[in-house]
Tab-separated table of C-alpha atoms in Angstrom:
chain	number	residue	atom	x	y	z
X	1	UNK	CA	-0.052	-0.024	0.182
X	2	UNK	CA	2.876	2.441	1.055
X	3	UNK	CA	4.774	1.665	-2.473
X	4	UNK	CA	1.332	2.499	-4.178
X	5	UNK	CA	1.157	5.701	-1.945
X	6	UNK	CA	4.502	6.753	-2.917
X	7	UNK	CA	4.058	6.228	-6.646
X	8	UNK	CA	0.811	8.066	-6.272
X	9	UNK	CA	2.803	11.116	-4.734
X	10	UNK	CA	5.404	11.000	-7.327
X	11	UNK	CA	2.927	11.153	-10.124
X	12	UNK	CA	0.781	13.990	-8.227
X	13	UNK	CA	4.079	16.025	-7.835
X	14	UNK	CA	5.511	15.507	-11.241
X	15	UNK	CA	2.156	16.249	-13.108
X	16	UNK	CA	2.244	19.659	-11.160
X	17	UNK	CA	5.698	20.373	-11.126
X	18	UNK	CA	7.130	19.293	-14.879
X	19	UNK	CA	4.998	21.750	-16.815
X	20	UNK	CA	6.350	24.439	-14.241
X	21	UNK	CA	9.869	23.487	-14.922
X	22	UNK	CA	9.453	23.540	-18.557
X	23	UNK	CA	7.802	27.048	-18.131
X	24	UNK	CA	10.296	28.342	-15.924
X	25	UNK	CA	13.199	27.171	-18.241
X	26	UNK	CA	11.406	29.016	-20.854
X	27	UNK	CA	11.337	32.052	-18.681
X	28	UNK	CA	15.103	31.807	-17.559
X	29	UNK	CA	15.968	31.430	-21.437
X	30	UNK	CA	14.554	34.903	-21.590
X	31	UNK	CA	17.409	36.227	-19.346
X	32	UNK	CA	19.978	33.708	-20.763
X	33	UNK	CA	19.465	35.112	-24.343
X	34	UNK	CA	20.048	38.530	-23.036
X	35	UNK	CA	23.111	37.702	-21.094
X	36	UNK	CA	24.552	35.942	-24.402
X	37	UNK	CA	24.097	38.986	-26.348
X	38	UNK	CA	25.242	41.248	-23.601
X	39	UNK	CA	28.169	39.257	-22.666
X	40	UNK	CA	29.400	40.024	-26.423
X	41	UNK	CA	29.113	43.520	-25.952
X	42	UNK	CA	31.662	44.265	-23.180
X	43	UNK	CA	32.346	42.864	-19.632
X	44	UNK	CA	31.092	45.987	-18.041
X	45	UNK	CA	27.981	45.792	-19.797
X	46	UNK	CA	27.388	42.270	-18.765
X	47	UNK	CA	28.330	43.101	-14.971
X	48	UNK	CA	26.334	46.228	-14.735
X	49	UNK	CA	23.276	44.589	-16.143
X	50	UNK	CA	23.700	41.451	-14.165
X	51	UNK	CA	23.383	43.943	-11.107
X	52	UNK	CA	20.107	45.433	-12.269
X	53	UNK	CA	18.617	42.181	-13.185
X	54	UNK	CA	19.642	40.772	-9.674
X	55	UNK	CA	18.110	43.926	-7.990
X	56	UNK	CA	14.765	43.560	-10.012
X	57	UNK	CA	14.494	39.896	-9.365
X	58	UNK	CA	15.107	40.671	-5.560
X	59	UNK	CA	12.230	42.943	-5.425
X	60	UNK	CA	9.980	40.767	-7.393
X	61	UNK	CA	10.759	38.009	-5.118
X	62	UNK	CA	9.797	40.207	-2.131
X	63	UNK	CA	6.703	41.447	-3.259
X	64	UNK	CA	5.783	38.185	-5.100
X	65	UNK	CA	5.257	36.684	-1.662
X	66	UNK	CA	1.495	38.286	-1.857
X	67	UNK	CA	0.935	36.130	-4.632
X	68	UNK	CA	2.364	33.224	-2.786
X	69	UNK	CA	-0.177	33.877	0.073
X	70	UNK	CA	-2.844	33.790	-2.428
X	71	UNK	CA	-1.586	30.548	-3.706
X	72	UNK	CA	-1.607	29.175	-0.178
X	73	UNK	CA	-5.101	30.713	0.841
X	74	UNK	CA	-6.646	29.928	-2.631
X	75	UNK	CA	-5.453	26.393	-2.407
X	76	UNK	CA	-7.077	25.948	1.053
X	77	UNK	CA	-10.296	27.540	-0.451
X	78	UNK	CA	-10.096	25.056	-3.556
X	79	UNK	CA	-9.742	22.059	-1.008
X	80	UNK	CA	-12.867	23.542	0.891
X	81	UNK	CA	-14.686	24.111	-2.601
X	82	UNK	CA	-14.861	27.788	-2.335
X	83	UNK	CA	-14.836	29.184	-5.658
X	84	UNK	CA	-16.094	32.835	-4.845
X	85	UNK	CA	-13.402	32.965	-2.211
X	86	UNK	CA	-10.544	32.048	-4.608
X	87	UNK	CA	-11.744	34.811	-7.076
X	88	UNK	CA	-12.062	37.447	-4.320
X	89	UNK	CA	-8.477	36.844	-3.150
X	90	UNK	CA	-7.324	36.691	-6.914
X	91	UNK	CA	-8.852	40.368	-7.462
X	92	UNK	CA	-7.422	41.651	-4.225
X	93	UNK	CA	-3.923	40.245	-5.158
X	94	UNK	CA	-4.082	42.004	-8.658
X	95	UNK	CA	-5.065	45.451	-7.131
X	96	UNK	CA	-1.959	45.073	-4.706
X	97	UNK	CA	0.386	44.128	-7.750
X	98	UNK	CA	-0.806	47.392	-9.468
X	99	UNK	CA	-0.216	49.543	-6.509
X	100	UNK	CA	3.552	48.206	-6.033
X	101	UNK	CA	4.380	48.094	-9.483
X	102	UNK	CA	3.358	51.778	-9.955
X	103	UNK	CA	5.659	53.030	-7.015
X	104	UNK	CA	8.543	50.912	-8.462
X	105	UNK	CA	8.295	52.656	-11.823
X	106	UNK	CA	8.125	56.191	-9.961
X	107	UNK	CA	11.255	55.342	-7.870
X	108	UNK	CA	13.507	53.806	-10.920
X	109	UNK	CA	12.643	56.777	-12.872
X	110	UNK	CA	13.678	59.403	-9.828
X	111	UNK	CA	16.097	57.627	-8.125
X	112	UNK	CA	18.306	55.270	-10.747
X	113	UNK	CA	21.205	57.432	-10.477
X	114	UNK	CA	21.531	57.012	-6.705
X	115	UNK	CA	20.634	53.416	-6.612
X	116	UNK	CA	23.061	52.440	-9.110
X	117	UNK	CA	25.797	54.939	-8.470
X	118	UNK	CA	25.690	55.095	-4.681
X	119	UNK	CA	24.852	51.392	-3.648
X	120	UNK	CA	26.743	49.473	-6.343
X	121	UNK	CA	29.559	51.934	-6.999
X	122	UNK	CA	28.978	51.708	-10.727
X	123	UNK	CA	30.416	54.645	-12.979
X	124	UNK	CA	31.256	55.442	-16.491
X	125	UNK	CA	30.144	52.632	-19.097
X	126	UNK	CA	28.903	50.464	-16.555
X	127	UNK	CA	26.518	53.014	-14.834
X	128	UNK	CA	25.450	54.208	-18.455
X	129	UNK	CA	24.602	50.609	-19.447
X	130	UNK	CA	22.730	49.891	-16.152
X	131	UNK	CA	20.870	53.112	-16.145
X	132	UNK	CA	19.448	52.426	-19.868
X	133	UNK	CA	18.297	48.922	-18.907
X	134	UNK	CA	16.754	50.137	-15.527
X	135	UNK	CA	14.820	52.840	-17.404
X	136	UNK	CA	13.627	50.993	-20.106
X	137	UNK	CA	12.647	47.846	-18.074
X	138	UNK	CA	10.794	49.911	-15.082
X	139	UNK	CA	7.496	48.295	-15.954
X	140	UNK	CA	9.121	44.852	-15.595
X	141	UNK	CA	8.126	44.860	-11.974
X	142	UNK	CA	4.129	45.487	-12.657
X	143	UNK	CA	4.082	42.971	-15.258
X	144	UNK	CA	6.297	40.194	-13.351
X	145	UNK	CA	3.790	40.621	-10.206
X	146	UNK	CA	0.751	40.087	-12.433
X	147	UNK	CA	2.351	37.223	-13.716
X	148	UNK	CA	2.952	35.605	-10.482
X	149	UNK	CA	-0.604	36.138	-9.664
X	150	UNK	CA	-1.699	34.726	-12.902
X	151	UNK	CA	0.358	31.686	-12.466
X	152	UNK	CA	-0.810	31.188	-8.775
X	153	UNK	CA	-4.247	31.051	-10.158
X	154	UNK	CA	-3.554	28.441	-12.551
X	155	UNK	CA	-1.649	26.379	-9.788
X	156	UNK	CA	-4.505	26.611	-7.556
X	157	UNK	CA	-6.715	24.851	-10.325
X	158	UNK	CA	-3.675	22.406	-11.206
X	159	UNK	CA	-3.688	23.840	-14.986
X	160	UNK	CA	0.130	24.142	-15.039
X	161	UNK	CA	0.284	23.277	-18.826
X	162	UNK	CA	-1.227	26.501	-19.590
X	163	UNK	CA	1.604	28.288	-18.257
X	164	UNK	CA	4.090	26.273	-19.931
X	165	UNK	CA	2.938	26.975	-23.433
X	166	UNK	CA	2.430	30.753	-23.081
X	167	UNK	CA	5.994	30.940	-21.454
X	168	UNK	CA	7.462	28.919	-24.289
X	169	UNK	CA	5.880	31.426	-27.099
X	170	UNK	CA	6.875	34.505	-24.890
X	171	UNK	CA	10.484	33.142	-24.965
X	172	UNK	CA	10.457	32.648	-28.801
X	173	UNK	CA	9.309	36.304	-29.190
X	174	UNK	CA	12.124	37.313	-26.967
X	175	UNK	CA	14.923	35.510	-28.843
X	176	UNK	CA	13.802	36.807	-32.164
X	177	UNK	CA	13.605	40.406	-30.789
X	178	UNK	CA	16.959	40.033	-29.140
X	179	UNK	CA	18.561	38.902	-32.489
X	180	UNK	CA	16.909	41.818	-34.407
X	181	UNK	CA	17.130	44.744	-31.799
X	182	UNK	CA	20.654	44.068	-30.164
X	183	UNK	CA	22.643	43.473	-33.156
X	184	UNK	CA	20.343	45.743	-35.636
X	185	UNK	CA	19.327	43.040	-38.251
X	186	UNK	CA	16.884	43.330	-41.049
X	187	UNK	CA	17.348	47.217	-41.212
X	188	UNK	CA	16.707	47.962	-37.782
X	189	UNK	CA	19.100	50.209	-35.593
X	190	UNK	CA	21.679	48.356	-33.416
X	191	UNK	CA	20.247	49.352	-30.022
X	192	UNK	CA	22.720	46.904	-27.963
X	193	UNK	CA	21.654	47.327	-24.283
X	194	UNK	CA	18.419	49.000	-25.073
X	195	UNK	CA	17.687	46.302	-27.583
X	196	UNK	CA	17.974	43.714	-24.921
X	197	UNK	CA	15.753	45.591	-22.668
X	198	UNK	CA	12.928	46.216	-25.075
X	199	UNK	CA	12.973	42.516	-26.214
X	200	UNK	CA	12.540	41.369	-22.534
X	201	UNK	CA	9.619	44.239	-21.742
X	202	UNK	CA	7.627	43.203	-24.847
X	203	UNK	CA	7.963	39.388	-24.333
X	204	UNK	CA	6.901	39.696	-20.712
X	205	UNK	CA	4.045	42.151	-21.645
X	206	UNK	CA	3.037	39.266	-24.120
X	207	UNK	CA	3.094	36.825	-21.160
X	208	UNK	CA	0.980	39.113	-19.228
X	209	UNK	CA	-1.901	39.781	-22.038
X	210	UNK	CA	-1.884	35.868	-22.825
X	211	UNK	CA	-2.412	34.645	-19.354
X	212	UNK	CA	-4.991	37.352	-18.745
X	213	UNK	CA	-7.121	36.533	-21.451
X	214	UNK	CA	-7.194	32.712	-20.565
X	215	UNK	CA	-7.990	33.773	-16.839
X	216	UNK	CA	-10.881	36.204	-18.373
X	217	UNK	CA	-12.636	33.314	-19.977
X	218	UNK	CA	-13.027	31.372	-16.535
X	219	UNK	CA	-13.455	33.816	-14.021
X	220	UNK	CA	-16.868	34.976	-12.818
X	221	UNK	CA	-18.023	38.314	-11.477
X	222	UNK	CA	-19.608	38.451	-8.027
X	223	UNK	CA	-21.603	41.437	-6.760
X	224	UNK	CA	-19.882	41.196	-3.183
X	225	UNK	CA	-16.339	41.984	-4.815
X	226	UNK	CA	-16.402	45.560	-4.255
X	227	UNK	CA	-17.135	45.067	-0.485
X	228	UNK	CA	-14.887	42.290	0.135
X	229	UNK	CA	-11.697	42.995	-2.017
X	230	UNK	CA	-10.282	45.714	0.326
X	231	UNK	CA	-10.770	43.648	3.218
X	232	UNK	CA	-9.228	40.468	1.271
X	233	UNK	CA	-6.298	42.886	0.244
X	234	UNK	CA	-5.517	43.919	3.877
X	235	UNK	CA	-5.666	40.303	4.827
X	236	UNK	CA	-3.499	38.960	2.329
X	237	UNK	CA	-1.041	41.925	2.904
X	238	UNK	CA	-0.963	41.046	6.687
X	239	UNK	CA	-0.279	37.052	5.870
X	240	UNK	CA	2.275	37.925	3.505
X	241	UNK	CA	4.236	39.987	5.798
X	242	UNK	CA	6.282	37.413	7.517
X	243	UNK	CA	7.054	36.094	3.992
X	244	UNK	CA	8.295	39.417	2.874
X	245	UNK	CA	10.257	39.706	6.160
X	246	UNK	CA	11.850	36.361	5.297
X	247	UNK	CA	12.620	37.388	1.616
X	248	UNK	CA	13.999	40.694	2.835
X	249	UNK	CA	16.281	39.058	5.258
X	250	UNK	CA	17.590	36.422	2.827
X	251	UNK	CA	17.797	39.094	-0.093
X	252	UNK	CA	19.563	41.554	1.804
X	253	UNK	CA	22.221	39.377	3.074
X	254	UNK	CA	22.755	36.881	0.239
X	255	UNK	CA	21.787	39.249	-2.806
X	256	UNK	CA	22.435	42.718	-1.975
X	257	UNK	CA	25.096	42.505	0.426
X	258	UNK	CA	27.087	39.770	-1.194
X	259	UNK	CA	26.959	41.272	-4.576
X	260	UNK	CA	28.112	44.454	-3.256
X	261	UNK	CA	30.960	42.595	-1.324
X	262	UNK	CA	32.102	40.969	-4.477
X	263	UNK	CA	31.458	44.055	-6.800
X	264	UNK	CA	34.112	45.720	-4.590
X	265	UNK	CA	36.823	43.024	-5.257
X	266	UNK	CA	36.377	43.629	-9.028
X	267	UNK	CA	34.323	43.865	-11.939
X	268	UNK	CA	35.467	40.598	-13.377
X	269	UNK	CA	34.833	38.827	-10.110
X	270	UNK	CA	31.041	40.073	-9.694
X	271	UNK	CA	30.789	39.144	-13.439
X	272	UNK	CA	31.967	35.562	-13.096
X	273	UNK	CA	30.148	35.031	-9.953
X	274	UNK	CA	26.808	36.408	-11.657
X	275	UNK	CA	27.470	34.320	-14.868
X	276	UNK	CA	28.013	30.928	-12.590
X	277	UNK	CA	25.014	31.838	-10.505
X	278	UNK	CA	22.660	32.177	-13.566
X	279	UNK	CA	23.508	28.867	-14.856
X	280	UNK	CA	23.094	27.269	-11.342
X	281	UNK	CA	19.869	29.175	-11.033
X	282	UNK	CA	18.691	27.315	-14.294
X	283	UNK	CA	19.968	24.003	-12.639
X	284	UNK	CA	17.892	24.824	-9.474
X	285	UNK	CA	14.642	25.602	-11.052
X	286	UNK	CA	13.330	22.239	-10.238
X	287	UNK	CA	13.701	22.783	-6.665
X	288	UNK	CA	11.465	25.882	-6.963
X	289	UNK	CA	8.955	24.112	-8.936
X	290	UNK	CA	8.667	21.121	-6.744
X	291	UNK	CA	8.510	23.648	-3.894
X	292	UNK	CA	5.658	25.163	-5.658
X	293	UNK	CA	3.845	22.190	-6.147
X	294	UNK	CA	4.199	21.537	-2.360
X	295	UNK	CA	2.894	24.741	-1.452
X	296	UNK	CA	-0.239	24.228	-3.460
X	297	UNK	CA	-0.806	20.292	-2.966
X	298	UNK	CA	0.072	20.632	1.047
X	299	UNK	CA	-2.142	23.841	1.339
X	300	UNK	CA	-4.920	21.837	-0.404
X	301	UNK	CA	-4.536	18.678	1.810
X	302	UNK	CA	-4.769	20.810	4.995
X	303	UNK	CA	-7.756	22.362	3.478
X	304	UNK	CA	-9.039	18.725	3.325
X	305	UNK	CA	-7.706	17.718	6.822
X	306	UNK	CA	-5.311	15.308	5.419
X	307	UNK	CA	-2.253	15.827	7.462
X	308	UNK	CA	-0.806	12.297	7.190
X	309	UNK	CA	0.279	12.883	3.396
X	310	UNK	CA	2.555	16.056	4.304
X	311	UNK	CA	5.698	14.185	4.976
X	312	UNK	CA	5.537	11.646	2.130
X	313	UNK	CA	4.938	14.696	-0.226
X	314	UNK	CA	8.008	16.571	1.598
X	315	UNK	CA	10.220	13.722	1.165
X	316	UNK	CA	9.434	13.040	-2.510
X	317	UNK	CA	9.986	16.576	-3.241
X	318	UNK	CA	13.374	16.535	-1.591
X	319	UNK	CA	14.445	13.290	-3.237
X	320	UNK	CA	13.471	14.319	-6.758
X	321	UNK	CA	14.785	17.932	-6.814
X	322	UNK	CA	18.145	16.829	-5.131
X	323	UNK	CA	18.891	14.298	-7.791
X	324	UNK	CA	18.145	16.747	-10.760
X	325	UNK	CA	20.254	19.139	-9.189
X	326	UNK	CA	23.206	16.792	-8.879
X	327	UNK	CA	22.770	15.444	-12.349
X	328	UNK	CA	22.905	18.586	-13.767
X	329	UNK	CA	25.611	19.827	-11.721
X	330	UNK	CA	28.088	16.954	-12.425
X	331	UNK	CA	27.632	17.944	-16.310
X	332	UNK	CA	28.277	21.495	-15.699
X	333	UNK	CA	31.625	20.607	-13.704
X	334	UNK	CA	32.504	18.503	-16.331
X	335	UNK	CA	31.944	21.037	-19.198
X	336	UNK	CA	32.741	23.810	-16.845
X	337	UNK	CA	35.461	25.369	-19.412
X	338	UNK	CA	32.874	25.473	-22.428
X	339	UNK	CA	29.448	26.294	-20.994
X	340	UNK	CA	30.631	30.086	-19.874
X	341	UNK	CA	31.488	30.321	-23.586
X	342	UNK	CA	27.847	30.305	-24.594
X	343	UNK	CA	27.397	33.369	-22.687
X	344	UNK	CA	30.482	35.561	-23.073
X	345	UNK	CA	33.735	35.436	-25.463
X	346	UNK	CA	35.691	37.576	-22.899
X	347	UNK	CA	38.546	35.313	-21.666
X	348	UNK	CA	38.979	36.810	-18.345
X	349	UNK	CA	35.093	36.393	-17.688
X	350	UNK	CA	35.166	32.719	-18.841
X	351	UNK	CA	38.396	31.780	-16.800
X	352	UNK	CA	36.922	33.477	-13.591
X	353	UNK	CA	33.556	31.410	-14.024
X	354	UNK	CA	35.226	28.229	-14.823
X	355	UNK	CA	37.191	28.623	-11.233
X	356	UNK	CA	33.954	29.368	-9.350
X	357	UNK	CA	31.834	26.387	-10.683
X	358	UNK	CA	32.828	23.762	-8.289
X	359	UNK	CA	32.700	25.647	-5.122
X	360	UNK	CA	29.370	27.262	-6.011
X	361	UNK	CA	27.931	23.709	-6.866
X	362	UNK	CA	29.051	22.474	-3.283
X	363	UNK	CA	27.626	25.416	-1.643
X	364	UNK	CA	24.276	24.575	-3.068
X	365	UNK	CA	24.172	20.988	-1.894
X	366	UNK	CA	21.525	21.508	0.737
X	367	UNK	CA	19.569	24.282	-1.219
X	368	UNK	CA	16.991	21.752	-2.568
X	369	UNK	CA	16.102	20.438	0.751
X	370	UNK	CA	15.863	23.656	2.424
X	371	UNK	CA	13.697	25.106	-0.318
X	372	UNK	CA	11.264	22.151	-0.392
X	373	UNK	CA	11.095	22.221	3.567
X	374	UNK	CA	10.410	26.043	3.650
X	375	UNK	CA	7.526	25.839	1.059
X	376	UNK	CA	5.908	22.917	3.183
X	377	UNK	CA	6.426	24.963	6.393
X	378	UNK	CA	4.883	28.009	4.313
X	379	UNK	CA	1.822	25.862	3.445
X	380	UNK	CA	1.511	24.688	7.062
X	381	UNK	CA	0.716	28.393	8.066
X	382	UNK	CA	4.271	28.766	9.653
X	383	UNK	CA	5.412	31.717	8.056
X	384	UNK	CA	6.404	33.244	11.318
X	385	UNK	CA	8.622	30.383	12.202
X	386	UNK	CA	10.522	30.762	8.864
X	387	UNK	CA	10.983	34.306	9.480
X	388	UNK	CA	12.178	33.830	12.778
X	389	UNK	CA	14.720	30.962	11.982
X	390	UNK	CA	15.772	33.017	8.770
X	391	UNK	CA	16.593	35.743	10.867
X	392	UNK	CA	18.683	33.839	13.445
X	393	UNK	CA	20.662	31.789	10.929
X	394	UNK	CA	21.261	34.624	8.684
X	395	UNK	CA	22.895	36.475	11.772
X	396	UNK	CA	24.917	33.542	12.550
X	397	UNK	CA	26.091	33.154	8.856
X	398	UNK	CA	26.841	36.906	8.323
X	399	UNK	CA	29.209	37.062	11.206
X	400	UNK	CA	30.891	33.845	9.425
X	401	UNK	CA	30.941	35.610	6.165
X	402	UNK	CA	32.233	38.935	7.663
X	403	UNK	CA	35.395	36.806	9.643
X	404	UNK	CA	36.346	35.190	6.553
X	405	UNK	CA	36.035	38.181	4.342
X	406	UNK	CA	38.182	40.414	6.081
X	407	UNK	CA	40.796	37.666	7.068
X	408	UNK	CA	41.150	35.232	4.158
X	409	UNK	CA	39.842	34.534	0.596
X	410	UNK	CA	37.227	37.009	0.258
X	411	UNK	CA	34.824	35.197	-2.448
X	412	UNK	CA	35.034	31.954	-0.561
X	413	UNK	CA	33.414	33.374	2.274
X	414	UNK	CA	30.370	33.869	0.403
X	415	UNK	CA	30.381	30.044	-0.477
X	416	UNK	CA	31.088	28.797	3.118
X	417	UNK	CA	28.496	31.064	4.551
X	418	UNK	CA	25.595	29.902	2.064
X	419	UNK	CA	26.508	26.227	2.572
X	420	UNK	CA	26.275	26.684	6.376
X	421	UNK	CA	22.888	28.741	5.971
X	422	UNK	CA	21.192	25.965	3.743
X	423	UNK	CA	22.262	22.965	5.851
X	424	UNK	CA	21.283	24.757	9.203
X	425	UNK	CA	17.789	25.706	7.732
X	426	UNK	CA	17.097	22.162	6.040
X	427	UNK	CA	17.677	20.590	9.748
X	428	UNK	CA	15.641	23.178	11.647
X	429	UNK	CA	12.760	23.074	9.160
X	430	UNK	CA	12.710	19.221	8.988
X	431	UNK	CA	12.162	19.344	12.898
X	432	UNK	CA	9.492	21.878	12.651
X	433	UNK	CA	7.375	19.971	9.969
X	434	UNK	CA	7.864	16.735	11.942
X	435	UNK	CA	6.304	18.541	15.149
X	436	UNK	CA	3.594	19.965	13.029
X	437	UNK	CA	2.456	16.562	11.773
X	438	UNK	CA	2.589	15.020	14.995
X	439	UNK	CA	0.555	17.636	16.658
X	440	UNK	CA	-2.171	17.424	14.193
X	441	UNK	CA	-2.135	13.747	14.123
X	442	UNK	CA	-2.988	13.604	17.933
X	443	UNK	CA	-6.400	14.922	16.797
X	444	UNK	CA	-7.101	11.953	14.617
X	445	UNK	CA	-7.245	8.168	15.608
X	446	UNK	CA	-4.929	5.676	13.986
X	447	UNK	CA	-7.667	4.309	11.928
X	448	UNK	CA	-8.488	7.746	10.606
X	449	UNK	CA	-4.874	8.712	9.832
X	450	UNK	CA	-4.521	5.190	7.999
X	451	UNK	CA	-7.674	6.022	5.865
X	452	UNK	CA	-6.565	9.508	5.023
X	453	UNK	CA	-3.049	8.125	3.909
X	454	UNK	CA	-4.645	5.915	1.487
X	455	UNK	CA	-6.556	8.461	-0.306
X	456	UNK	CA	-5.638	10.233	-3.280
């Protein structure tokens, strides 16, 4: 029976996650194509735009937690068969997306010089390239937040194949536009950095429109929306605050500060680090997608009071995502001298990236496990627990990074710190989930737990 249950759990996870993996690979290719073209402009352009992209992704990740909260609450409503509740949460999240996206546009237009020059210390051609990219892509935040919300809507209804096809088409559009606009083909002007930015914005806008049209066919309008949406927006914002706090802690420590530390070593070092990180992010897509599957499926099981299935779903998610990471990481290590050449033809950048592959793979060994377990905890309503332990471990890790950075090999301090971070959080999250399941199972008789475990 348990073998059958495991097979069903694997099938359920894969059916949900595999289309998301394909979708996100397509989405990552948008950035990869940009980097391939930009890497052939100059090392300064590659490093400067890489910093801007990292900043945009950081902020999108922080505010995208409102869509994550919608995913959790919407999946619970799905388990309770409350369609109107899902729709109200959906409209409330869209309202928040528009508000945040508009604020981001205003800040970038007014303060781009201060952010890029003051925080990251960019100047000359690097500052010019980063500012051009920032101004053209300033609507990216608005579009990306709406895409997150649309994605959550499809995940709640387990229609992830729709996301896959639309993202694939958007990627193809971006590839064609990159080729035409960056290098000035078919009589178009050679726009270089501006061309890459325009191609990205157009493809993301297409993604928003296509998803919006598909959702419009499914949604119903309820007369109570105007009365309930504001209250629901405030509830989603309140519930997402621990997630935002956790993202801010991880992002500020492991993205903004780390990028700033490495960029102060040198432009070649930050460019090499960002290149390897980008390729590893593609390899690690599976852990986020299986984590997203865990978020939706575990939330739905909780809405159905099927607590006994949580452990099995978490274990399978860790196993599958870790195996995928190991397999593709080995390939990356074997071809570490060649893969960076797909992105850039600058020899300093290629050599620097090749030297960082193995230590950066090692630092991510426990990243799949801690990511899957974090999503499971979030689905269990333990966002405050995640925030607390993230703050605690990040404080310890930052001390370790600082000691090594100022007394030893600077760039390797980052790798050691991240390895400790992922390992410690994996252990802590596993213990928290075990305690949660035990408490919930105390309310069920052994016969009820056995019956629920055998249901699919």
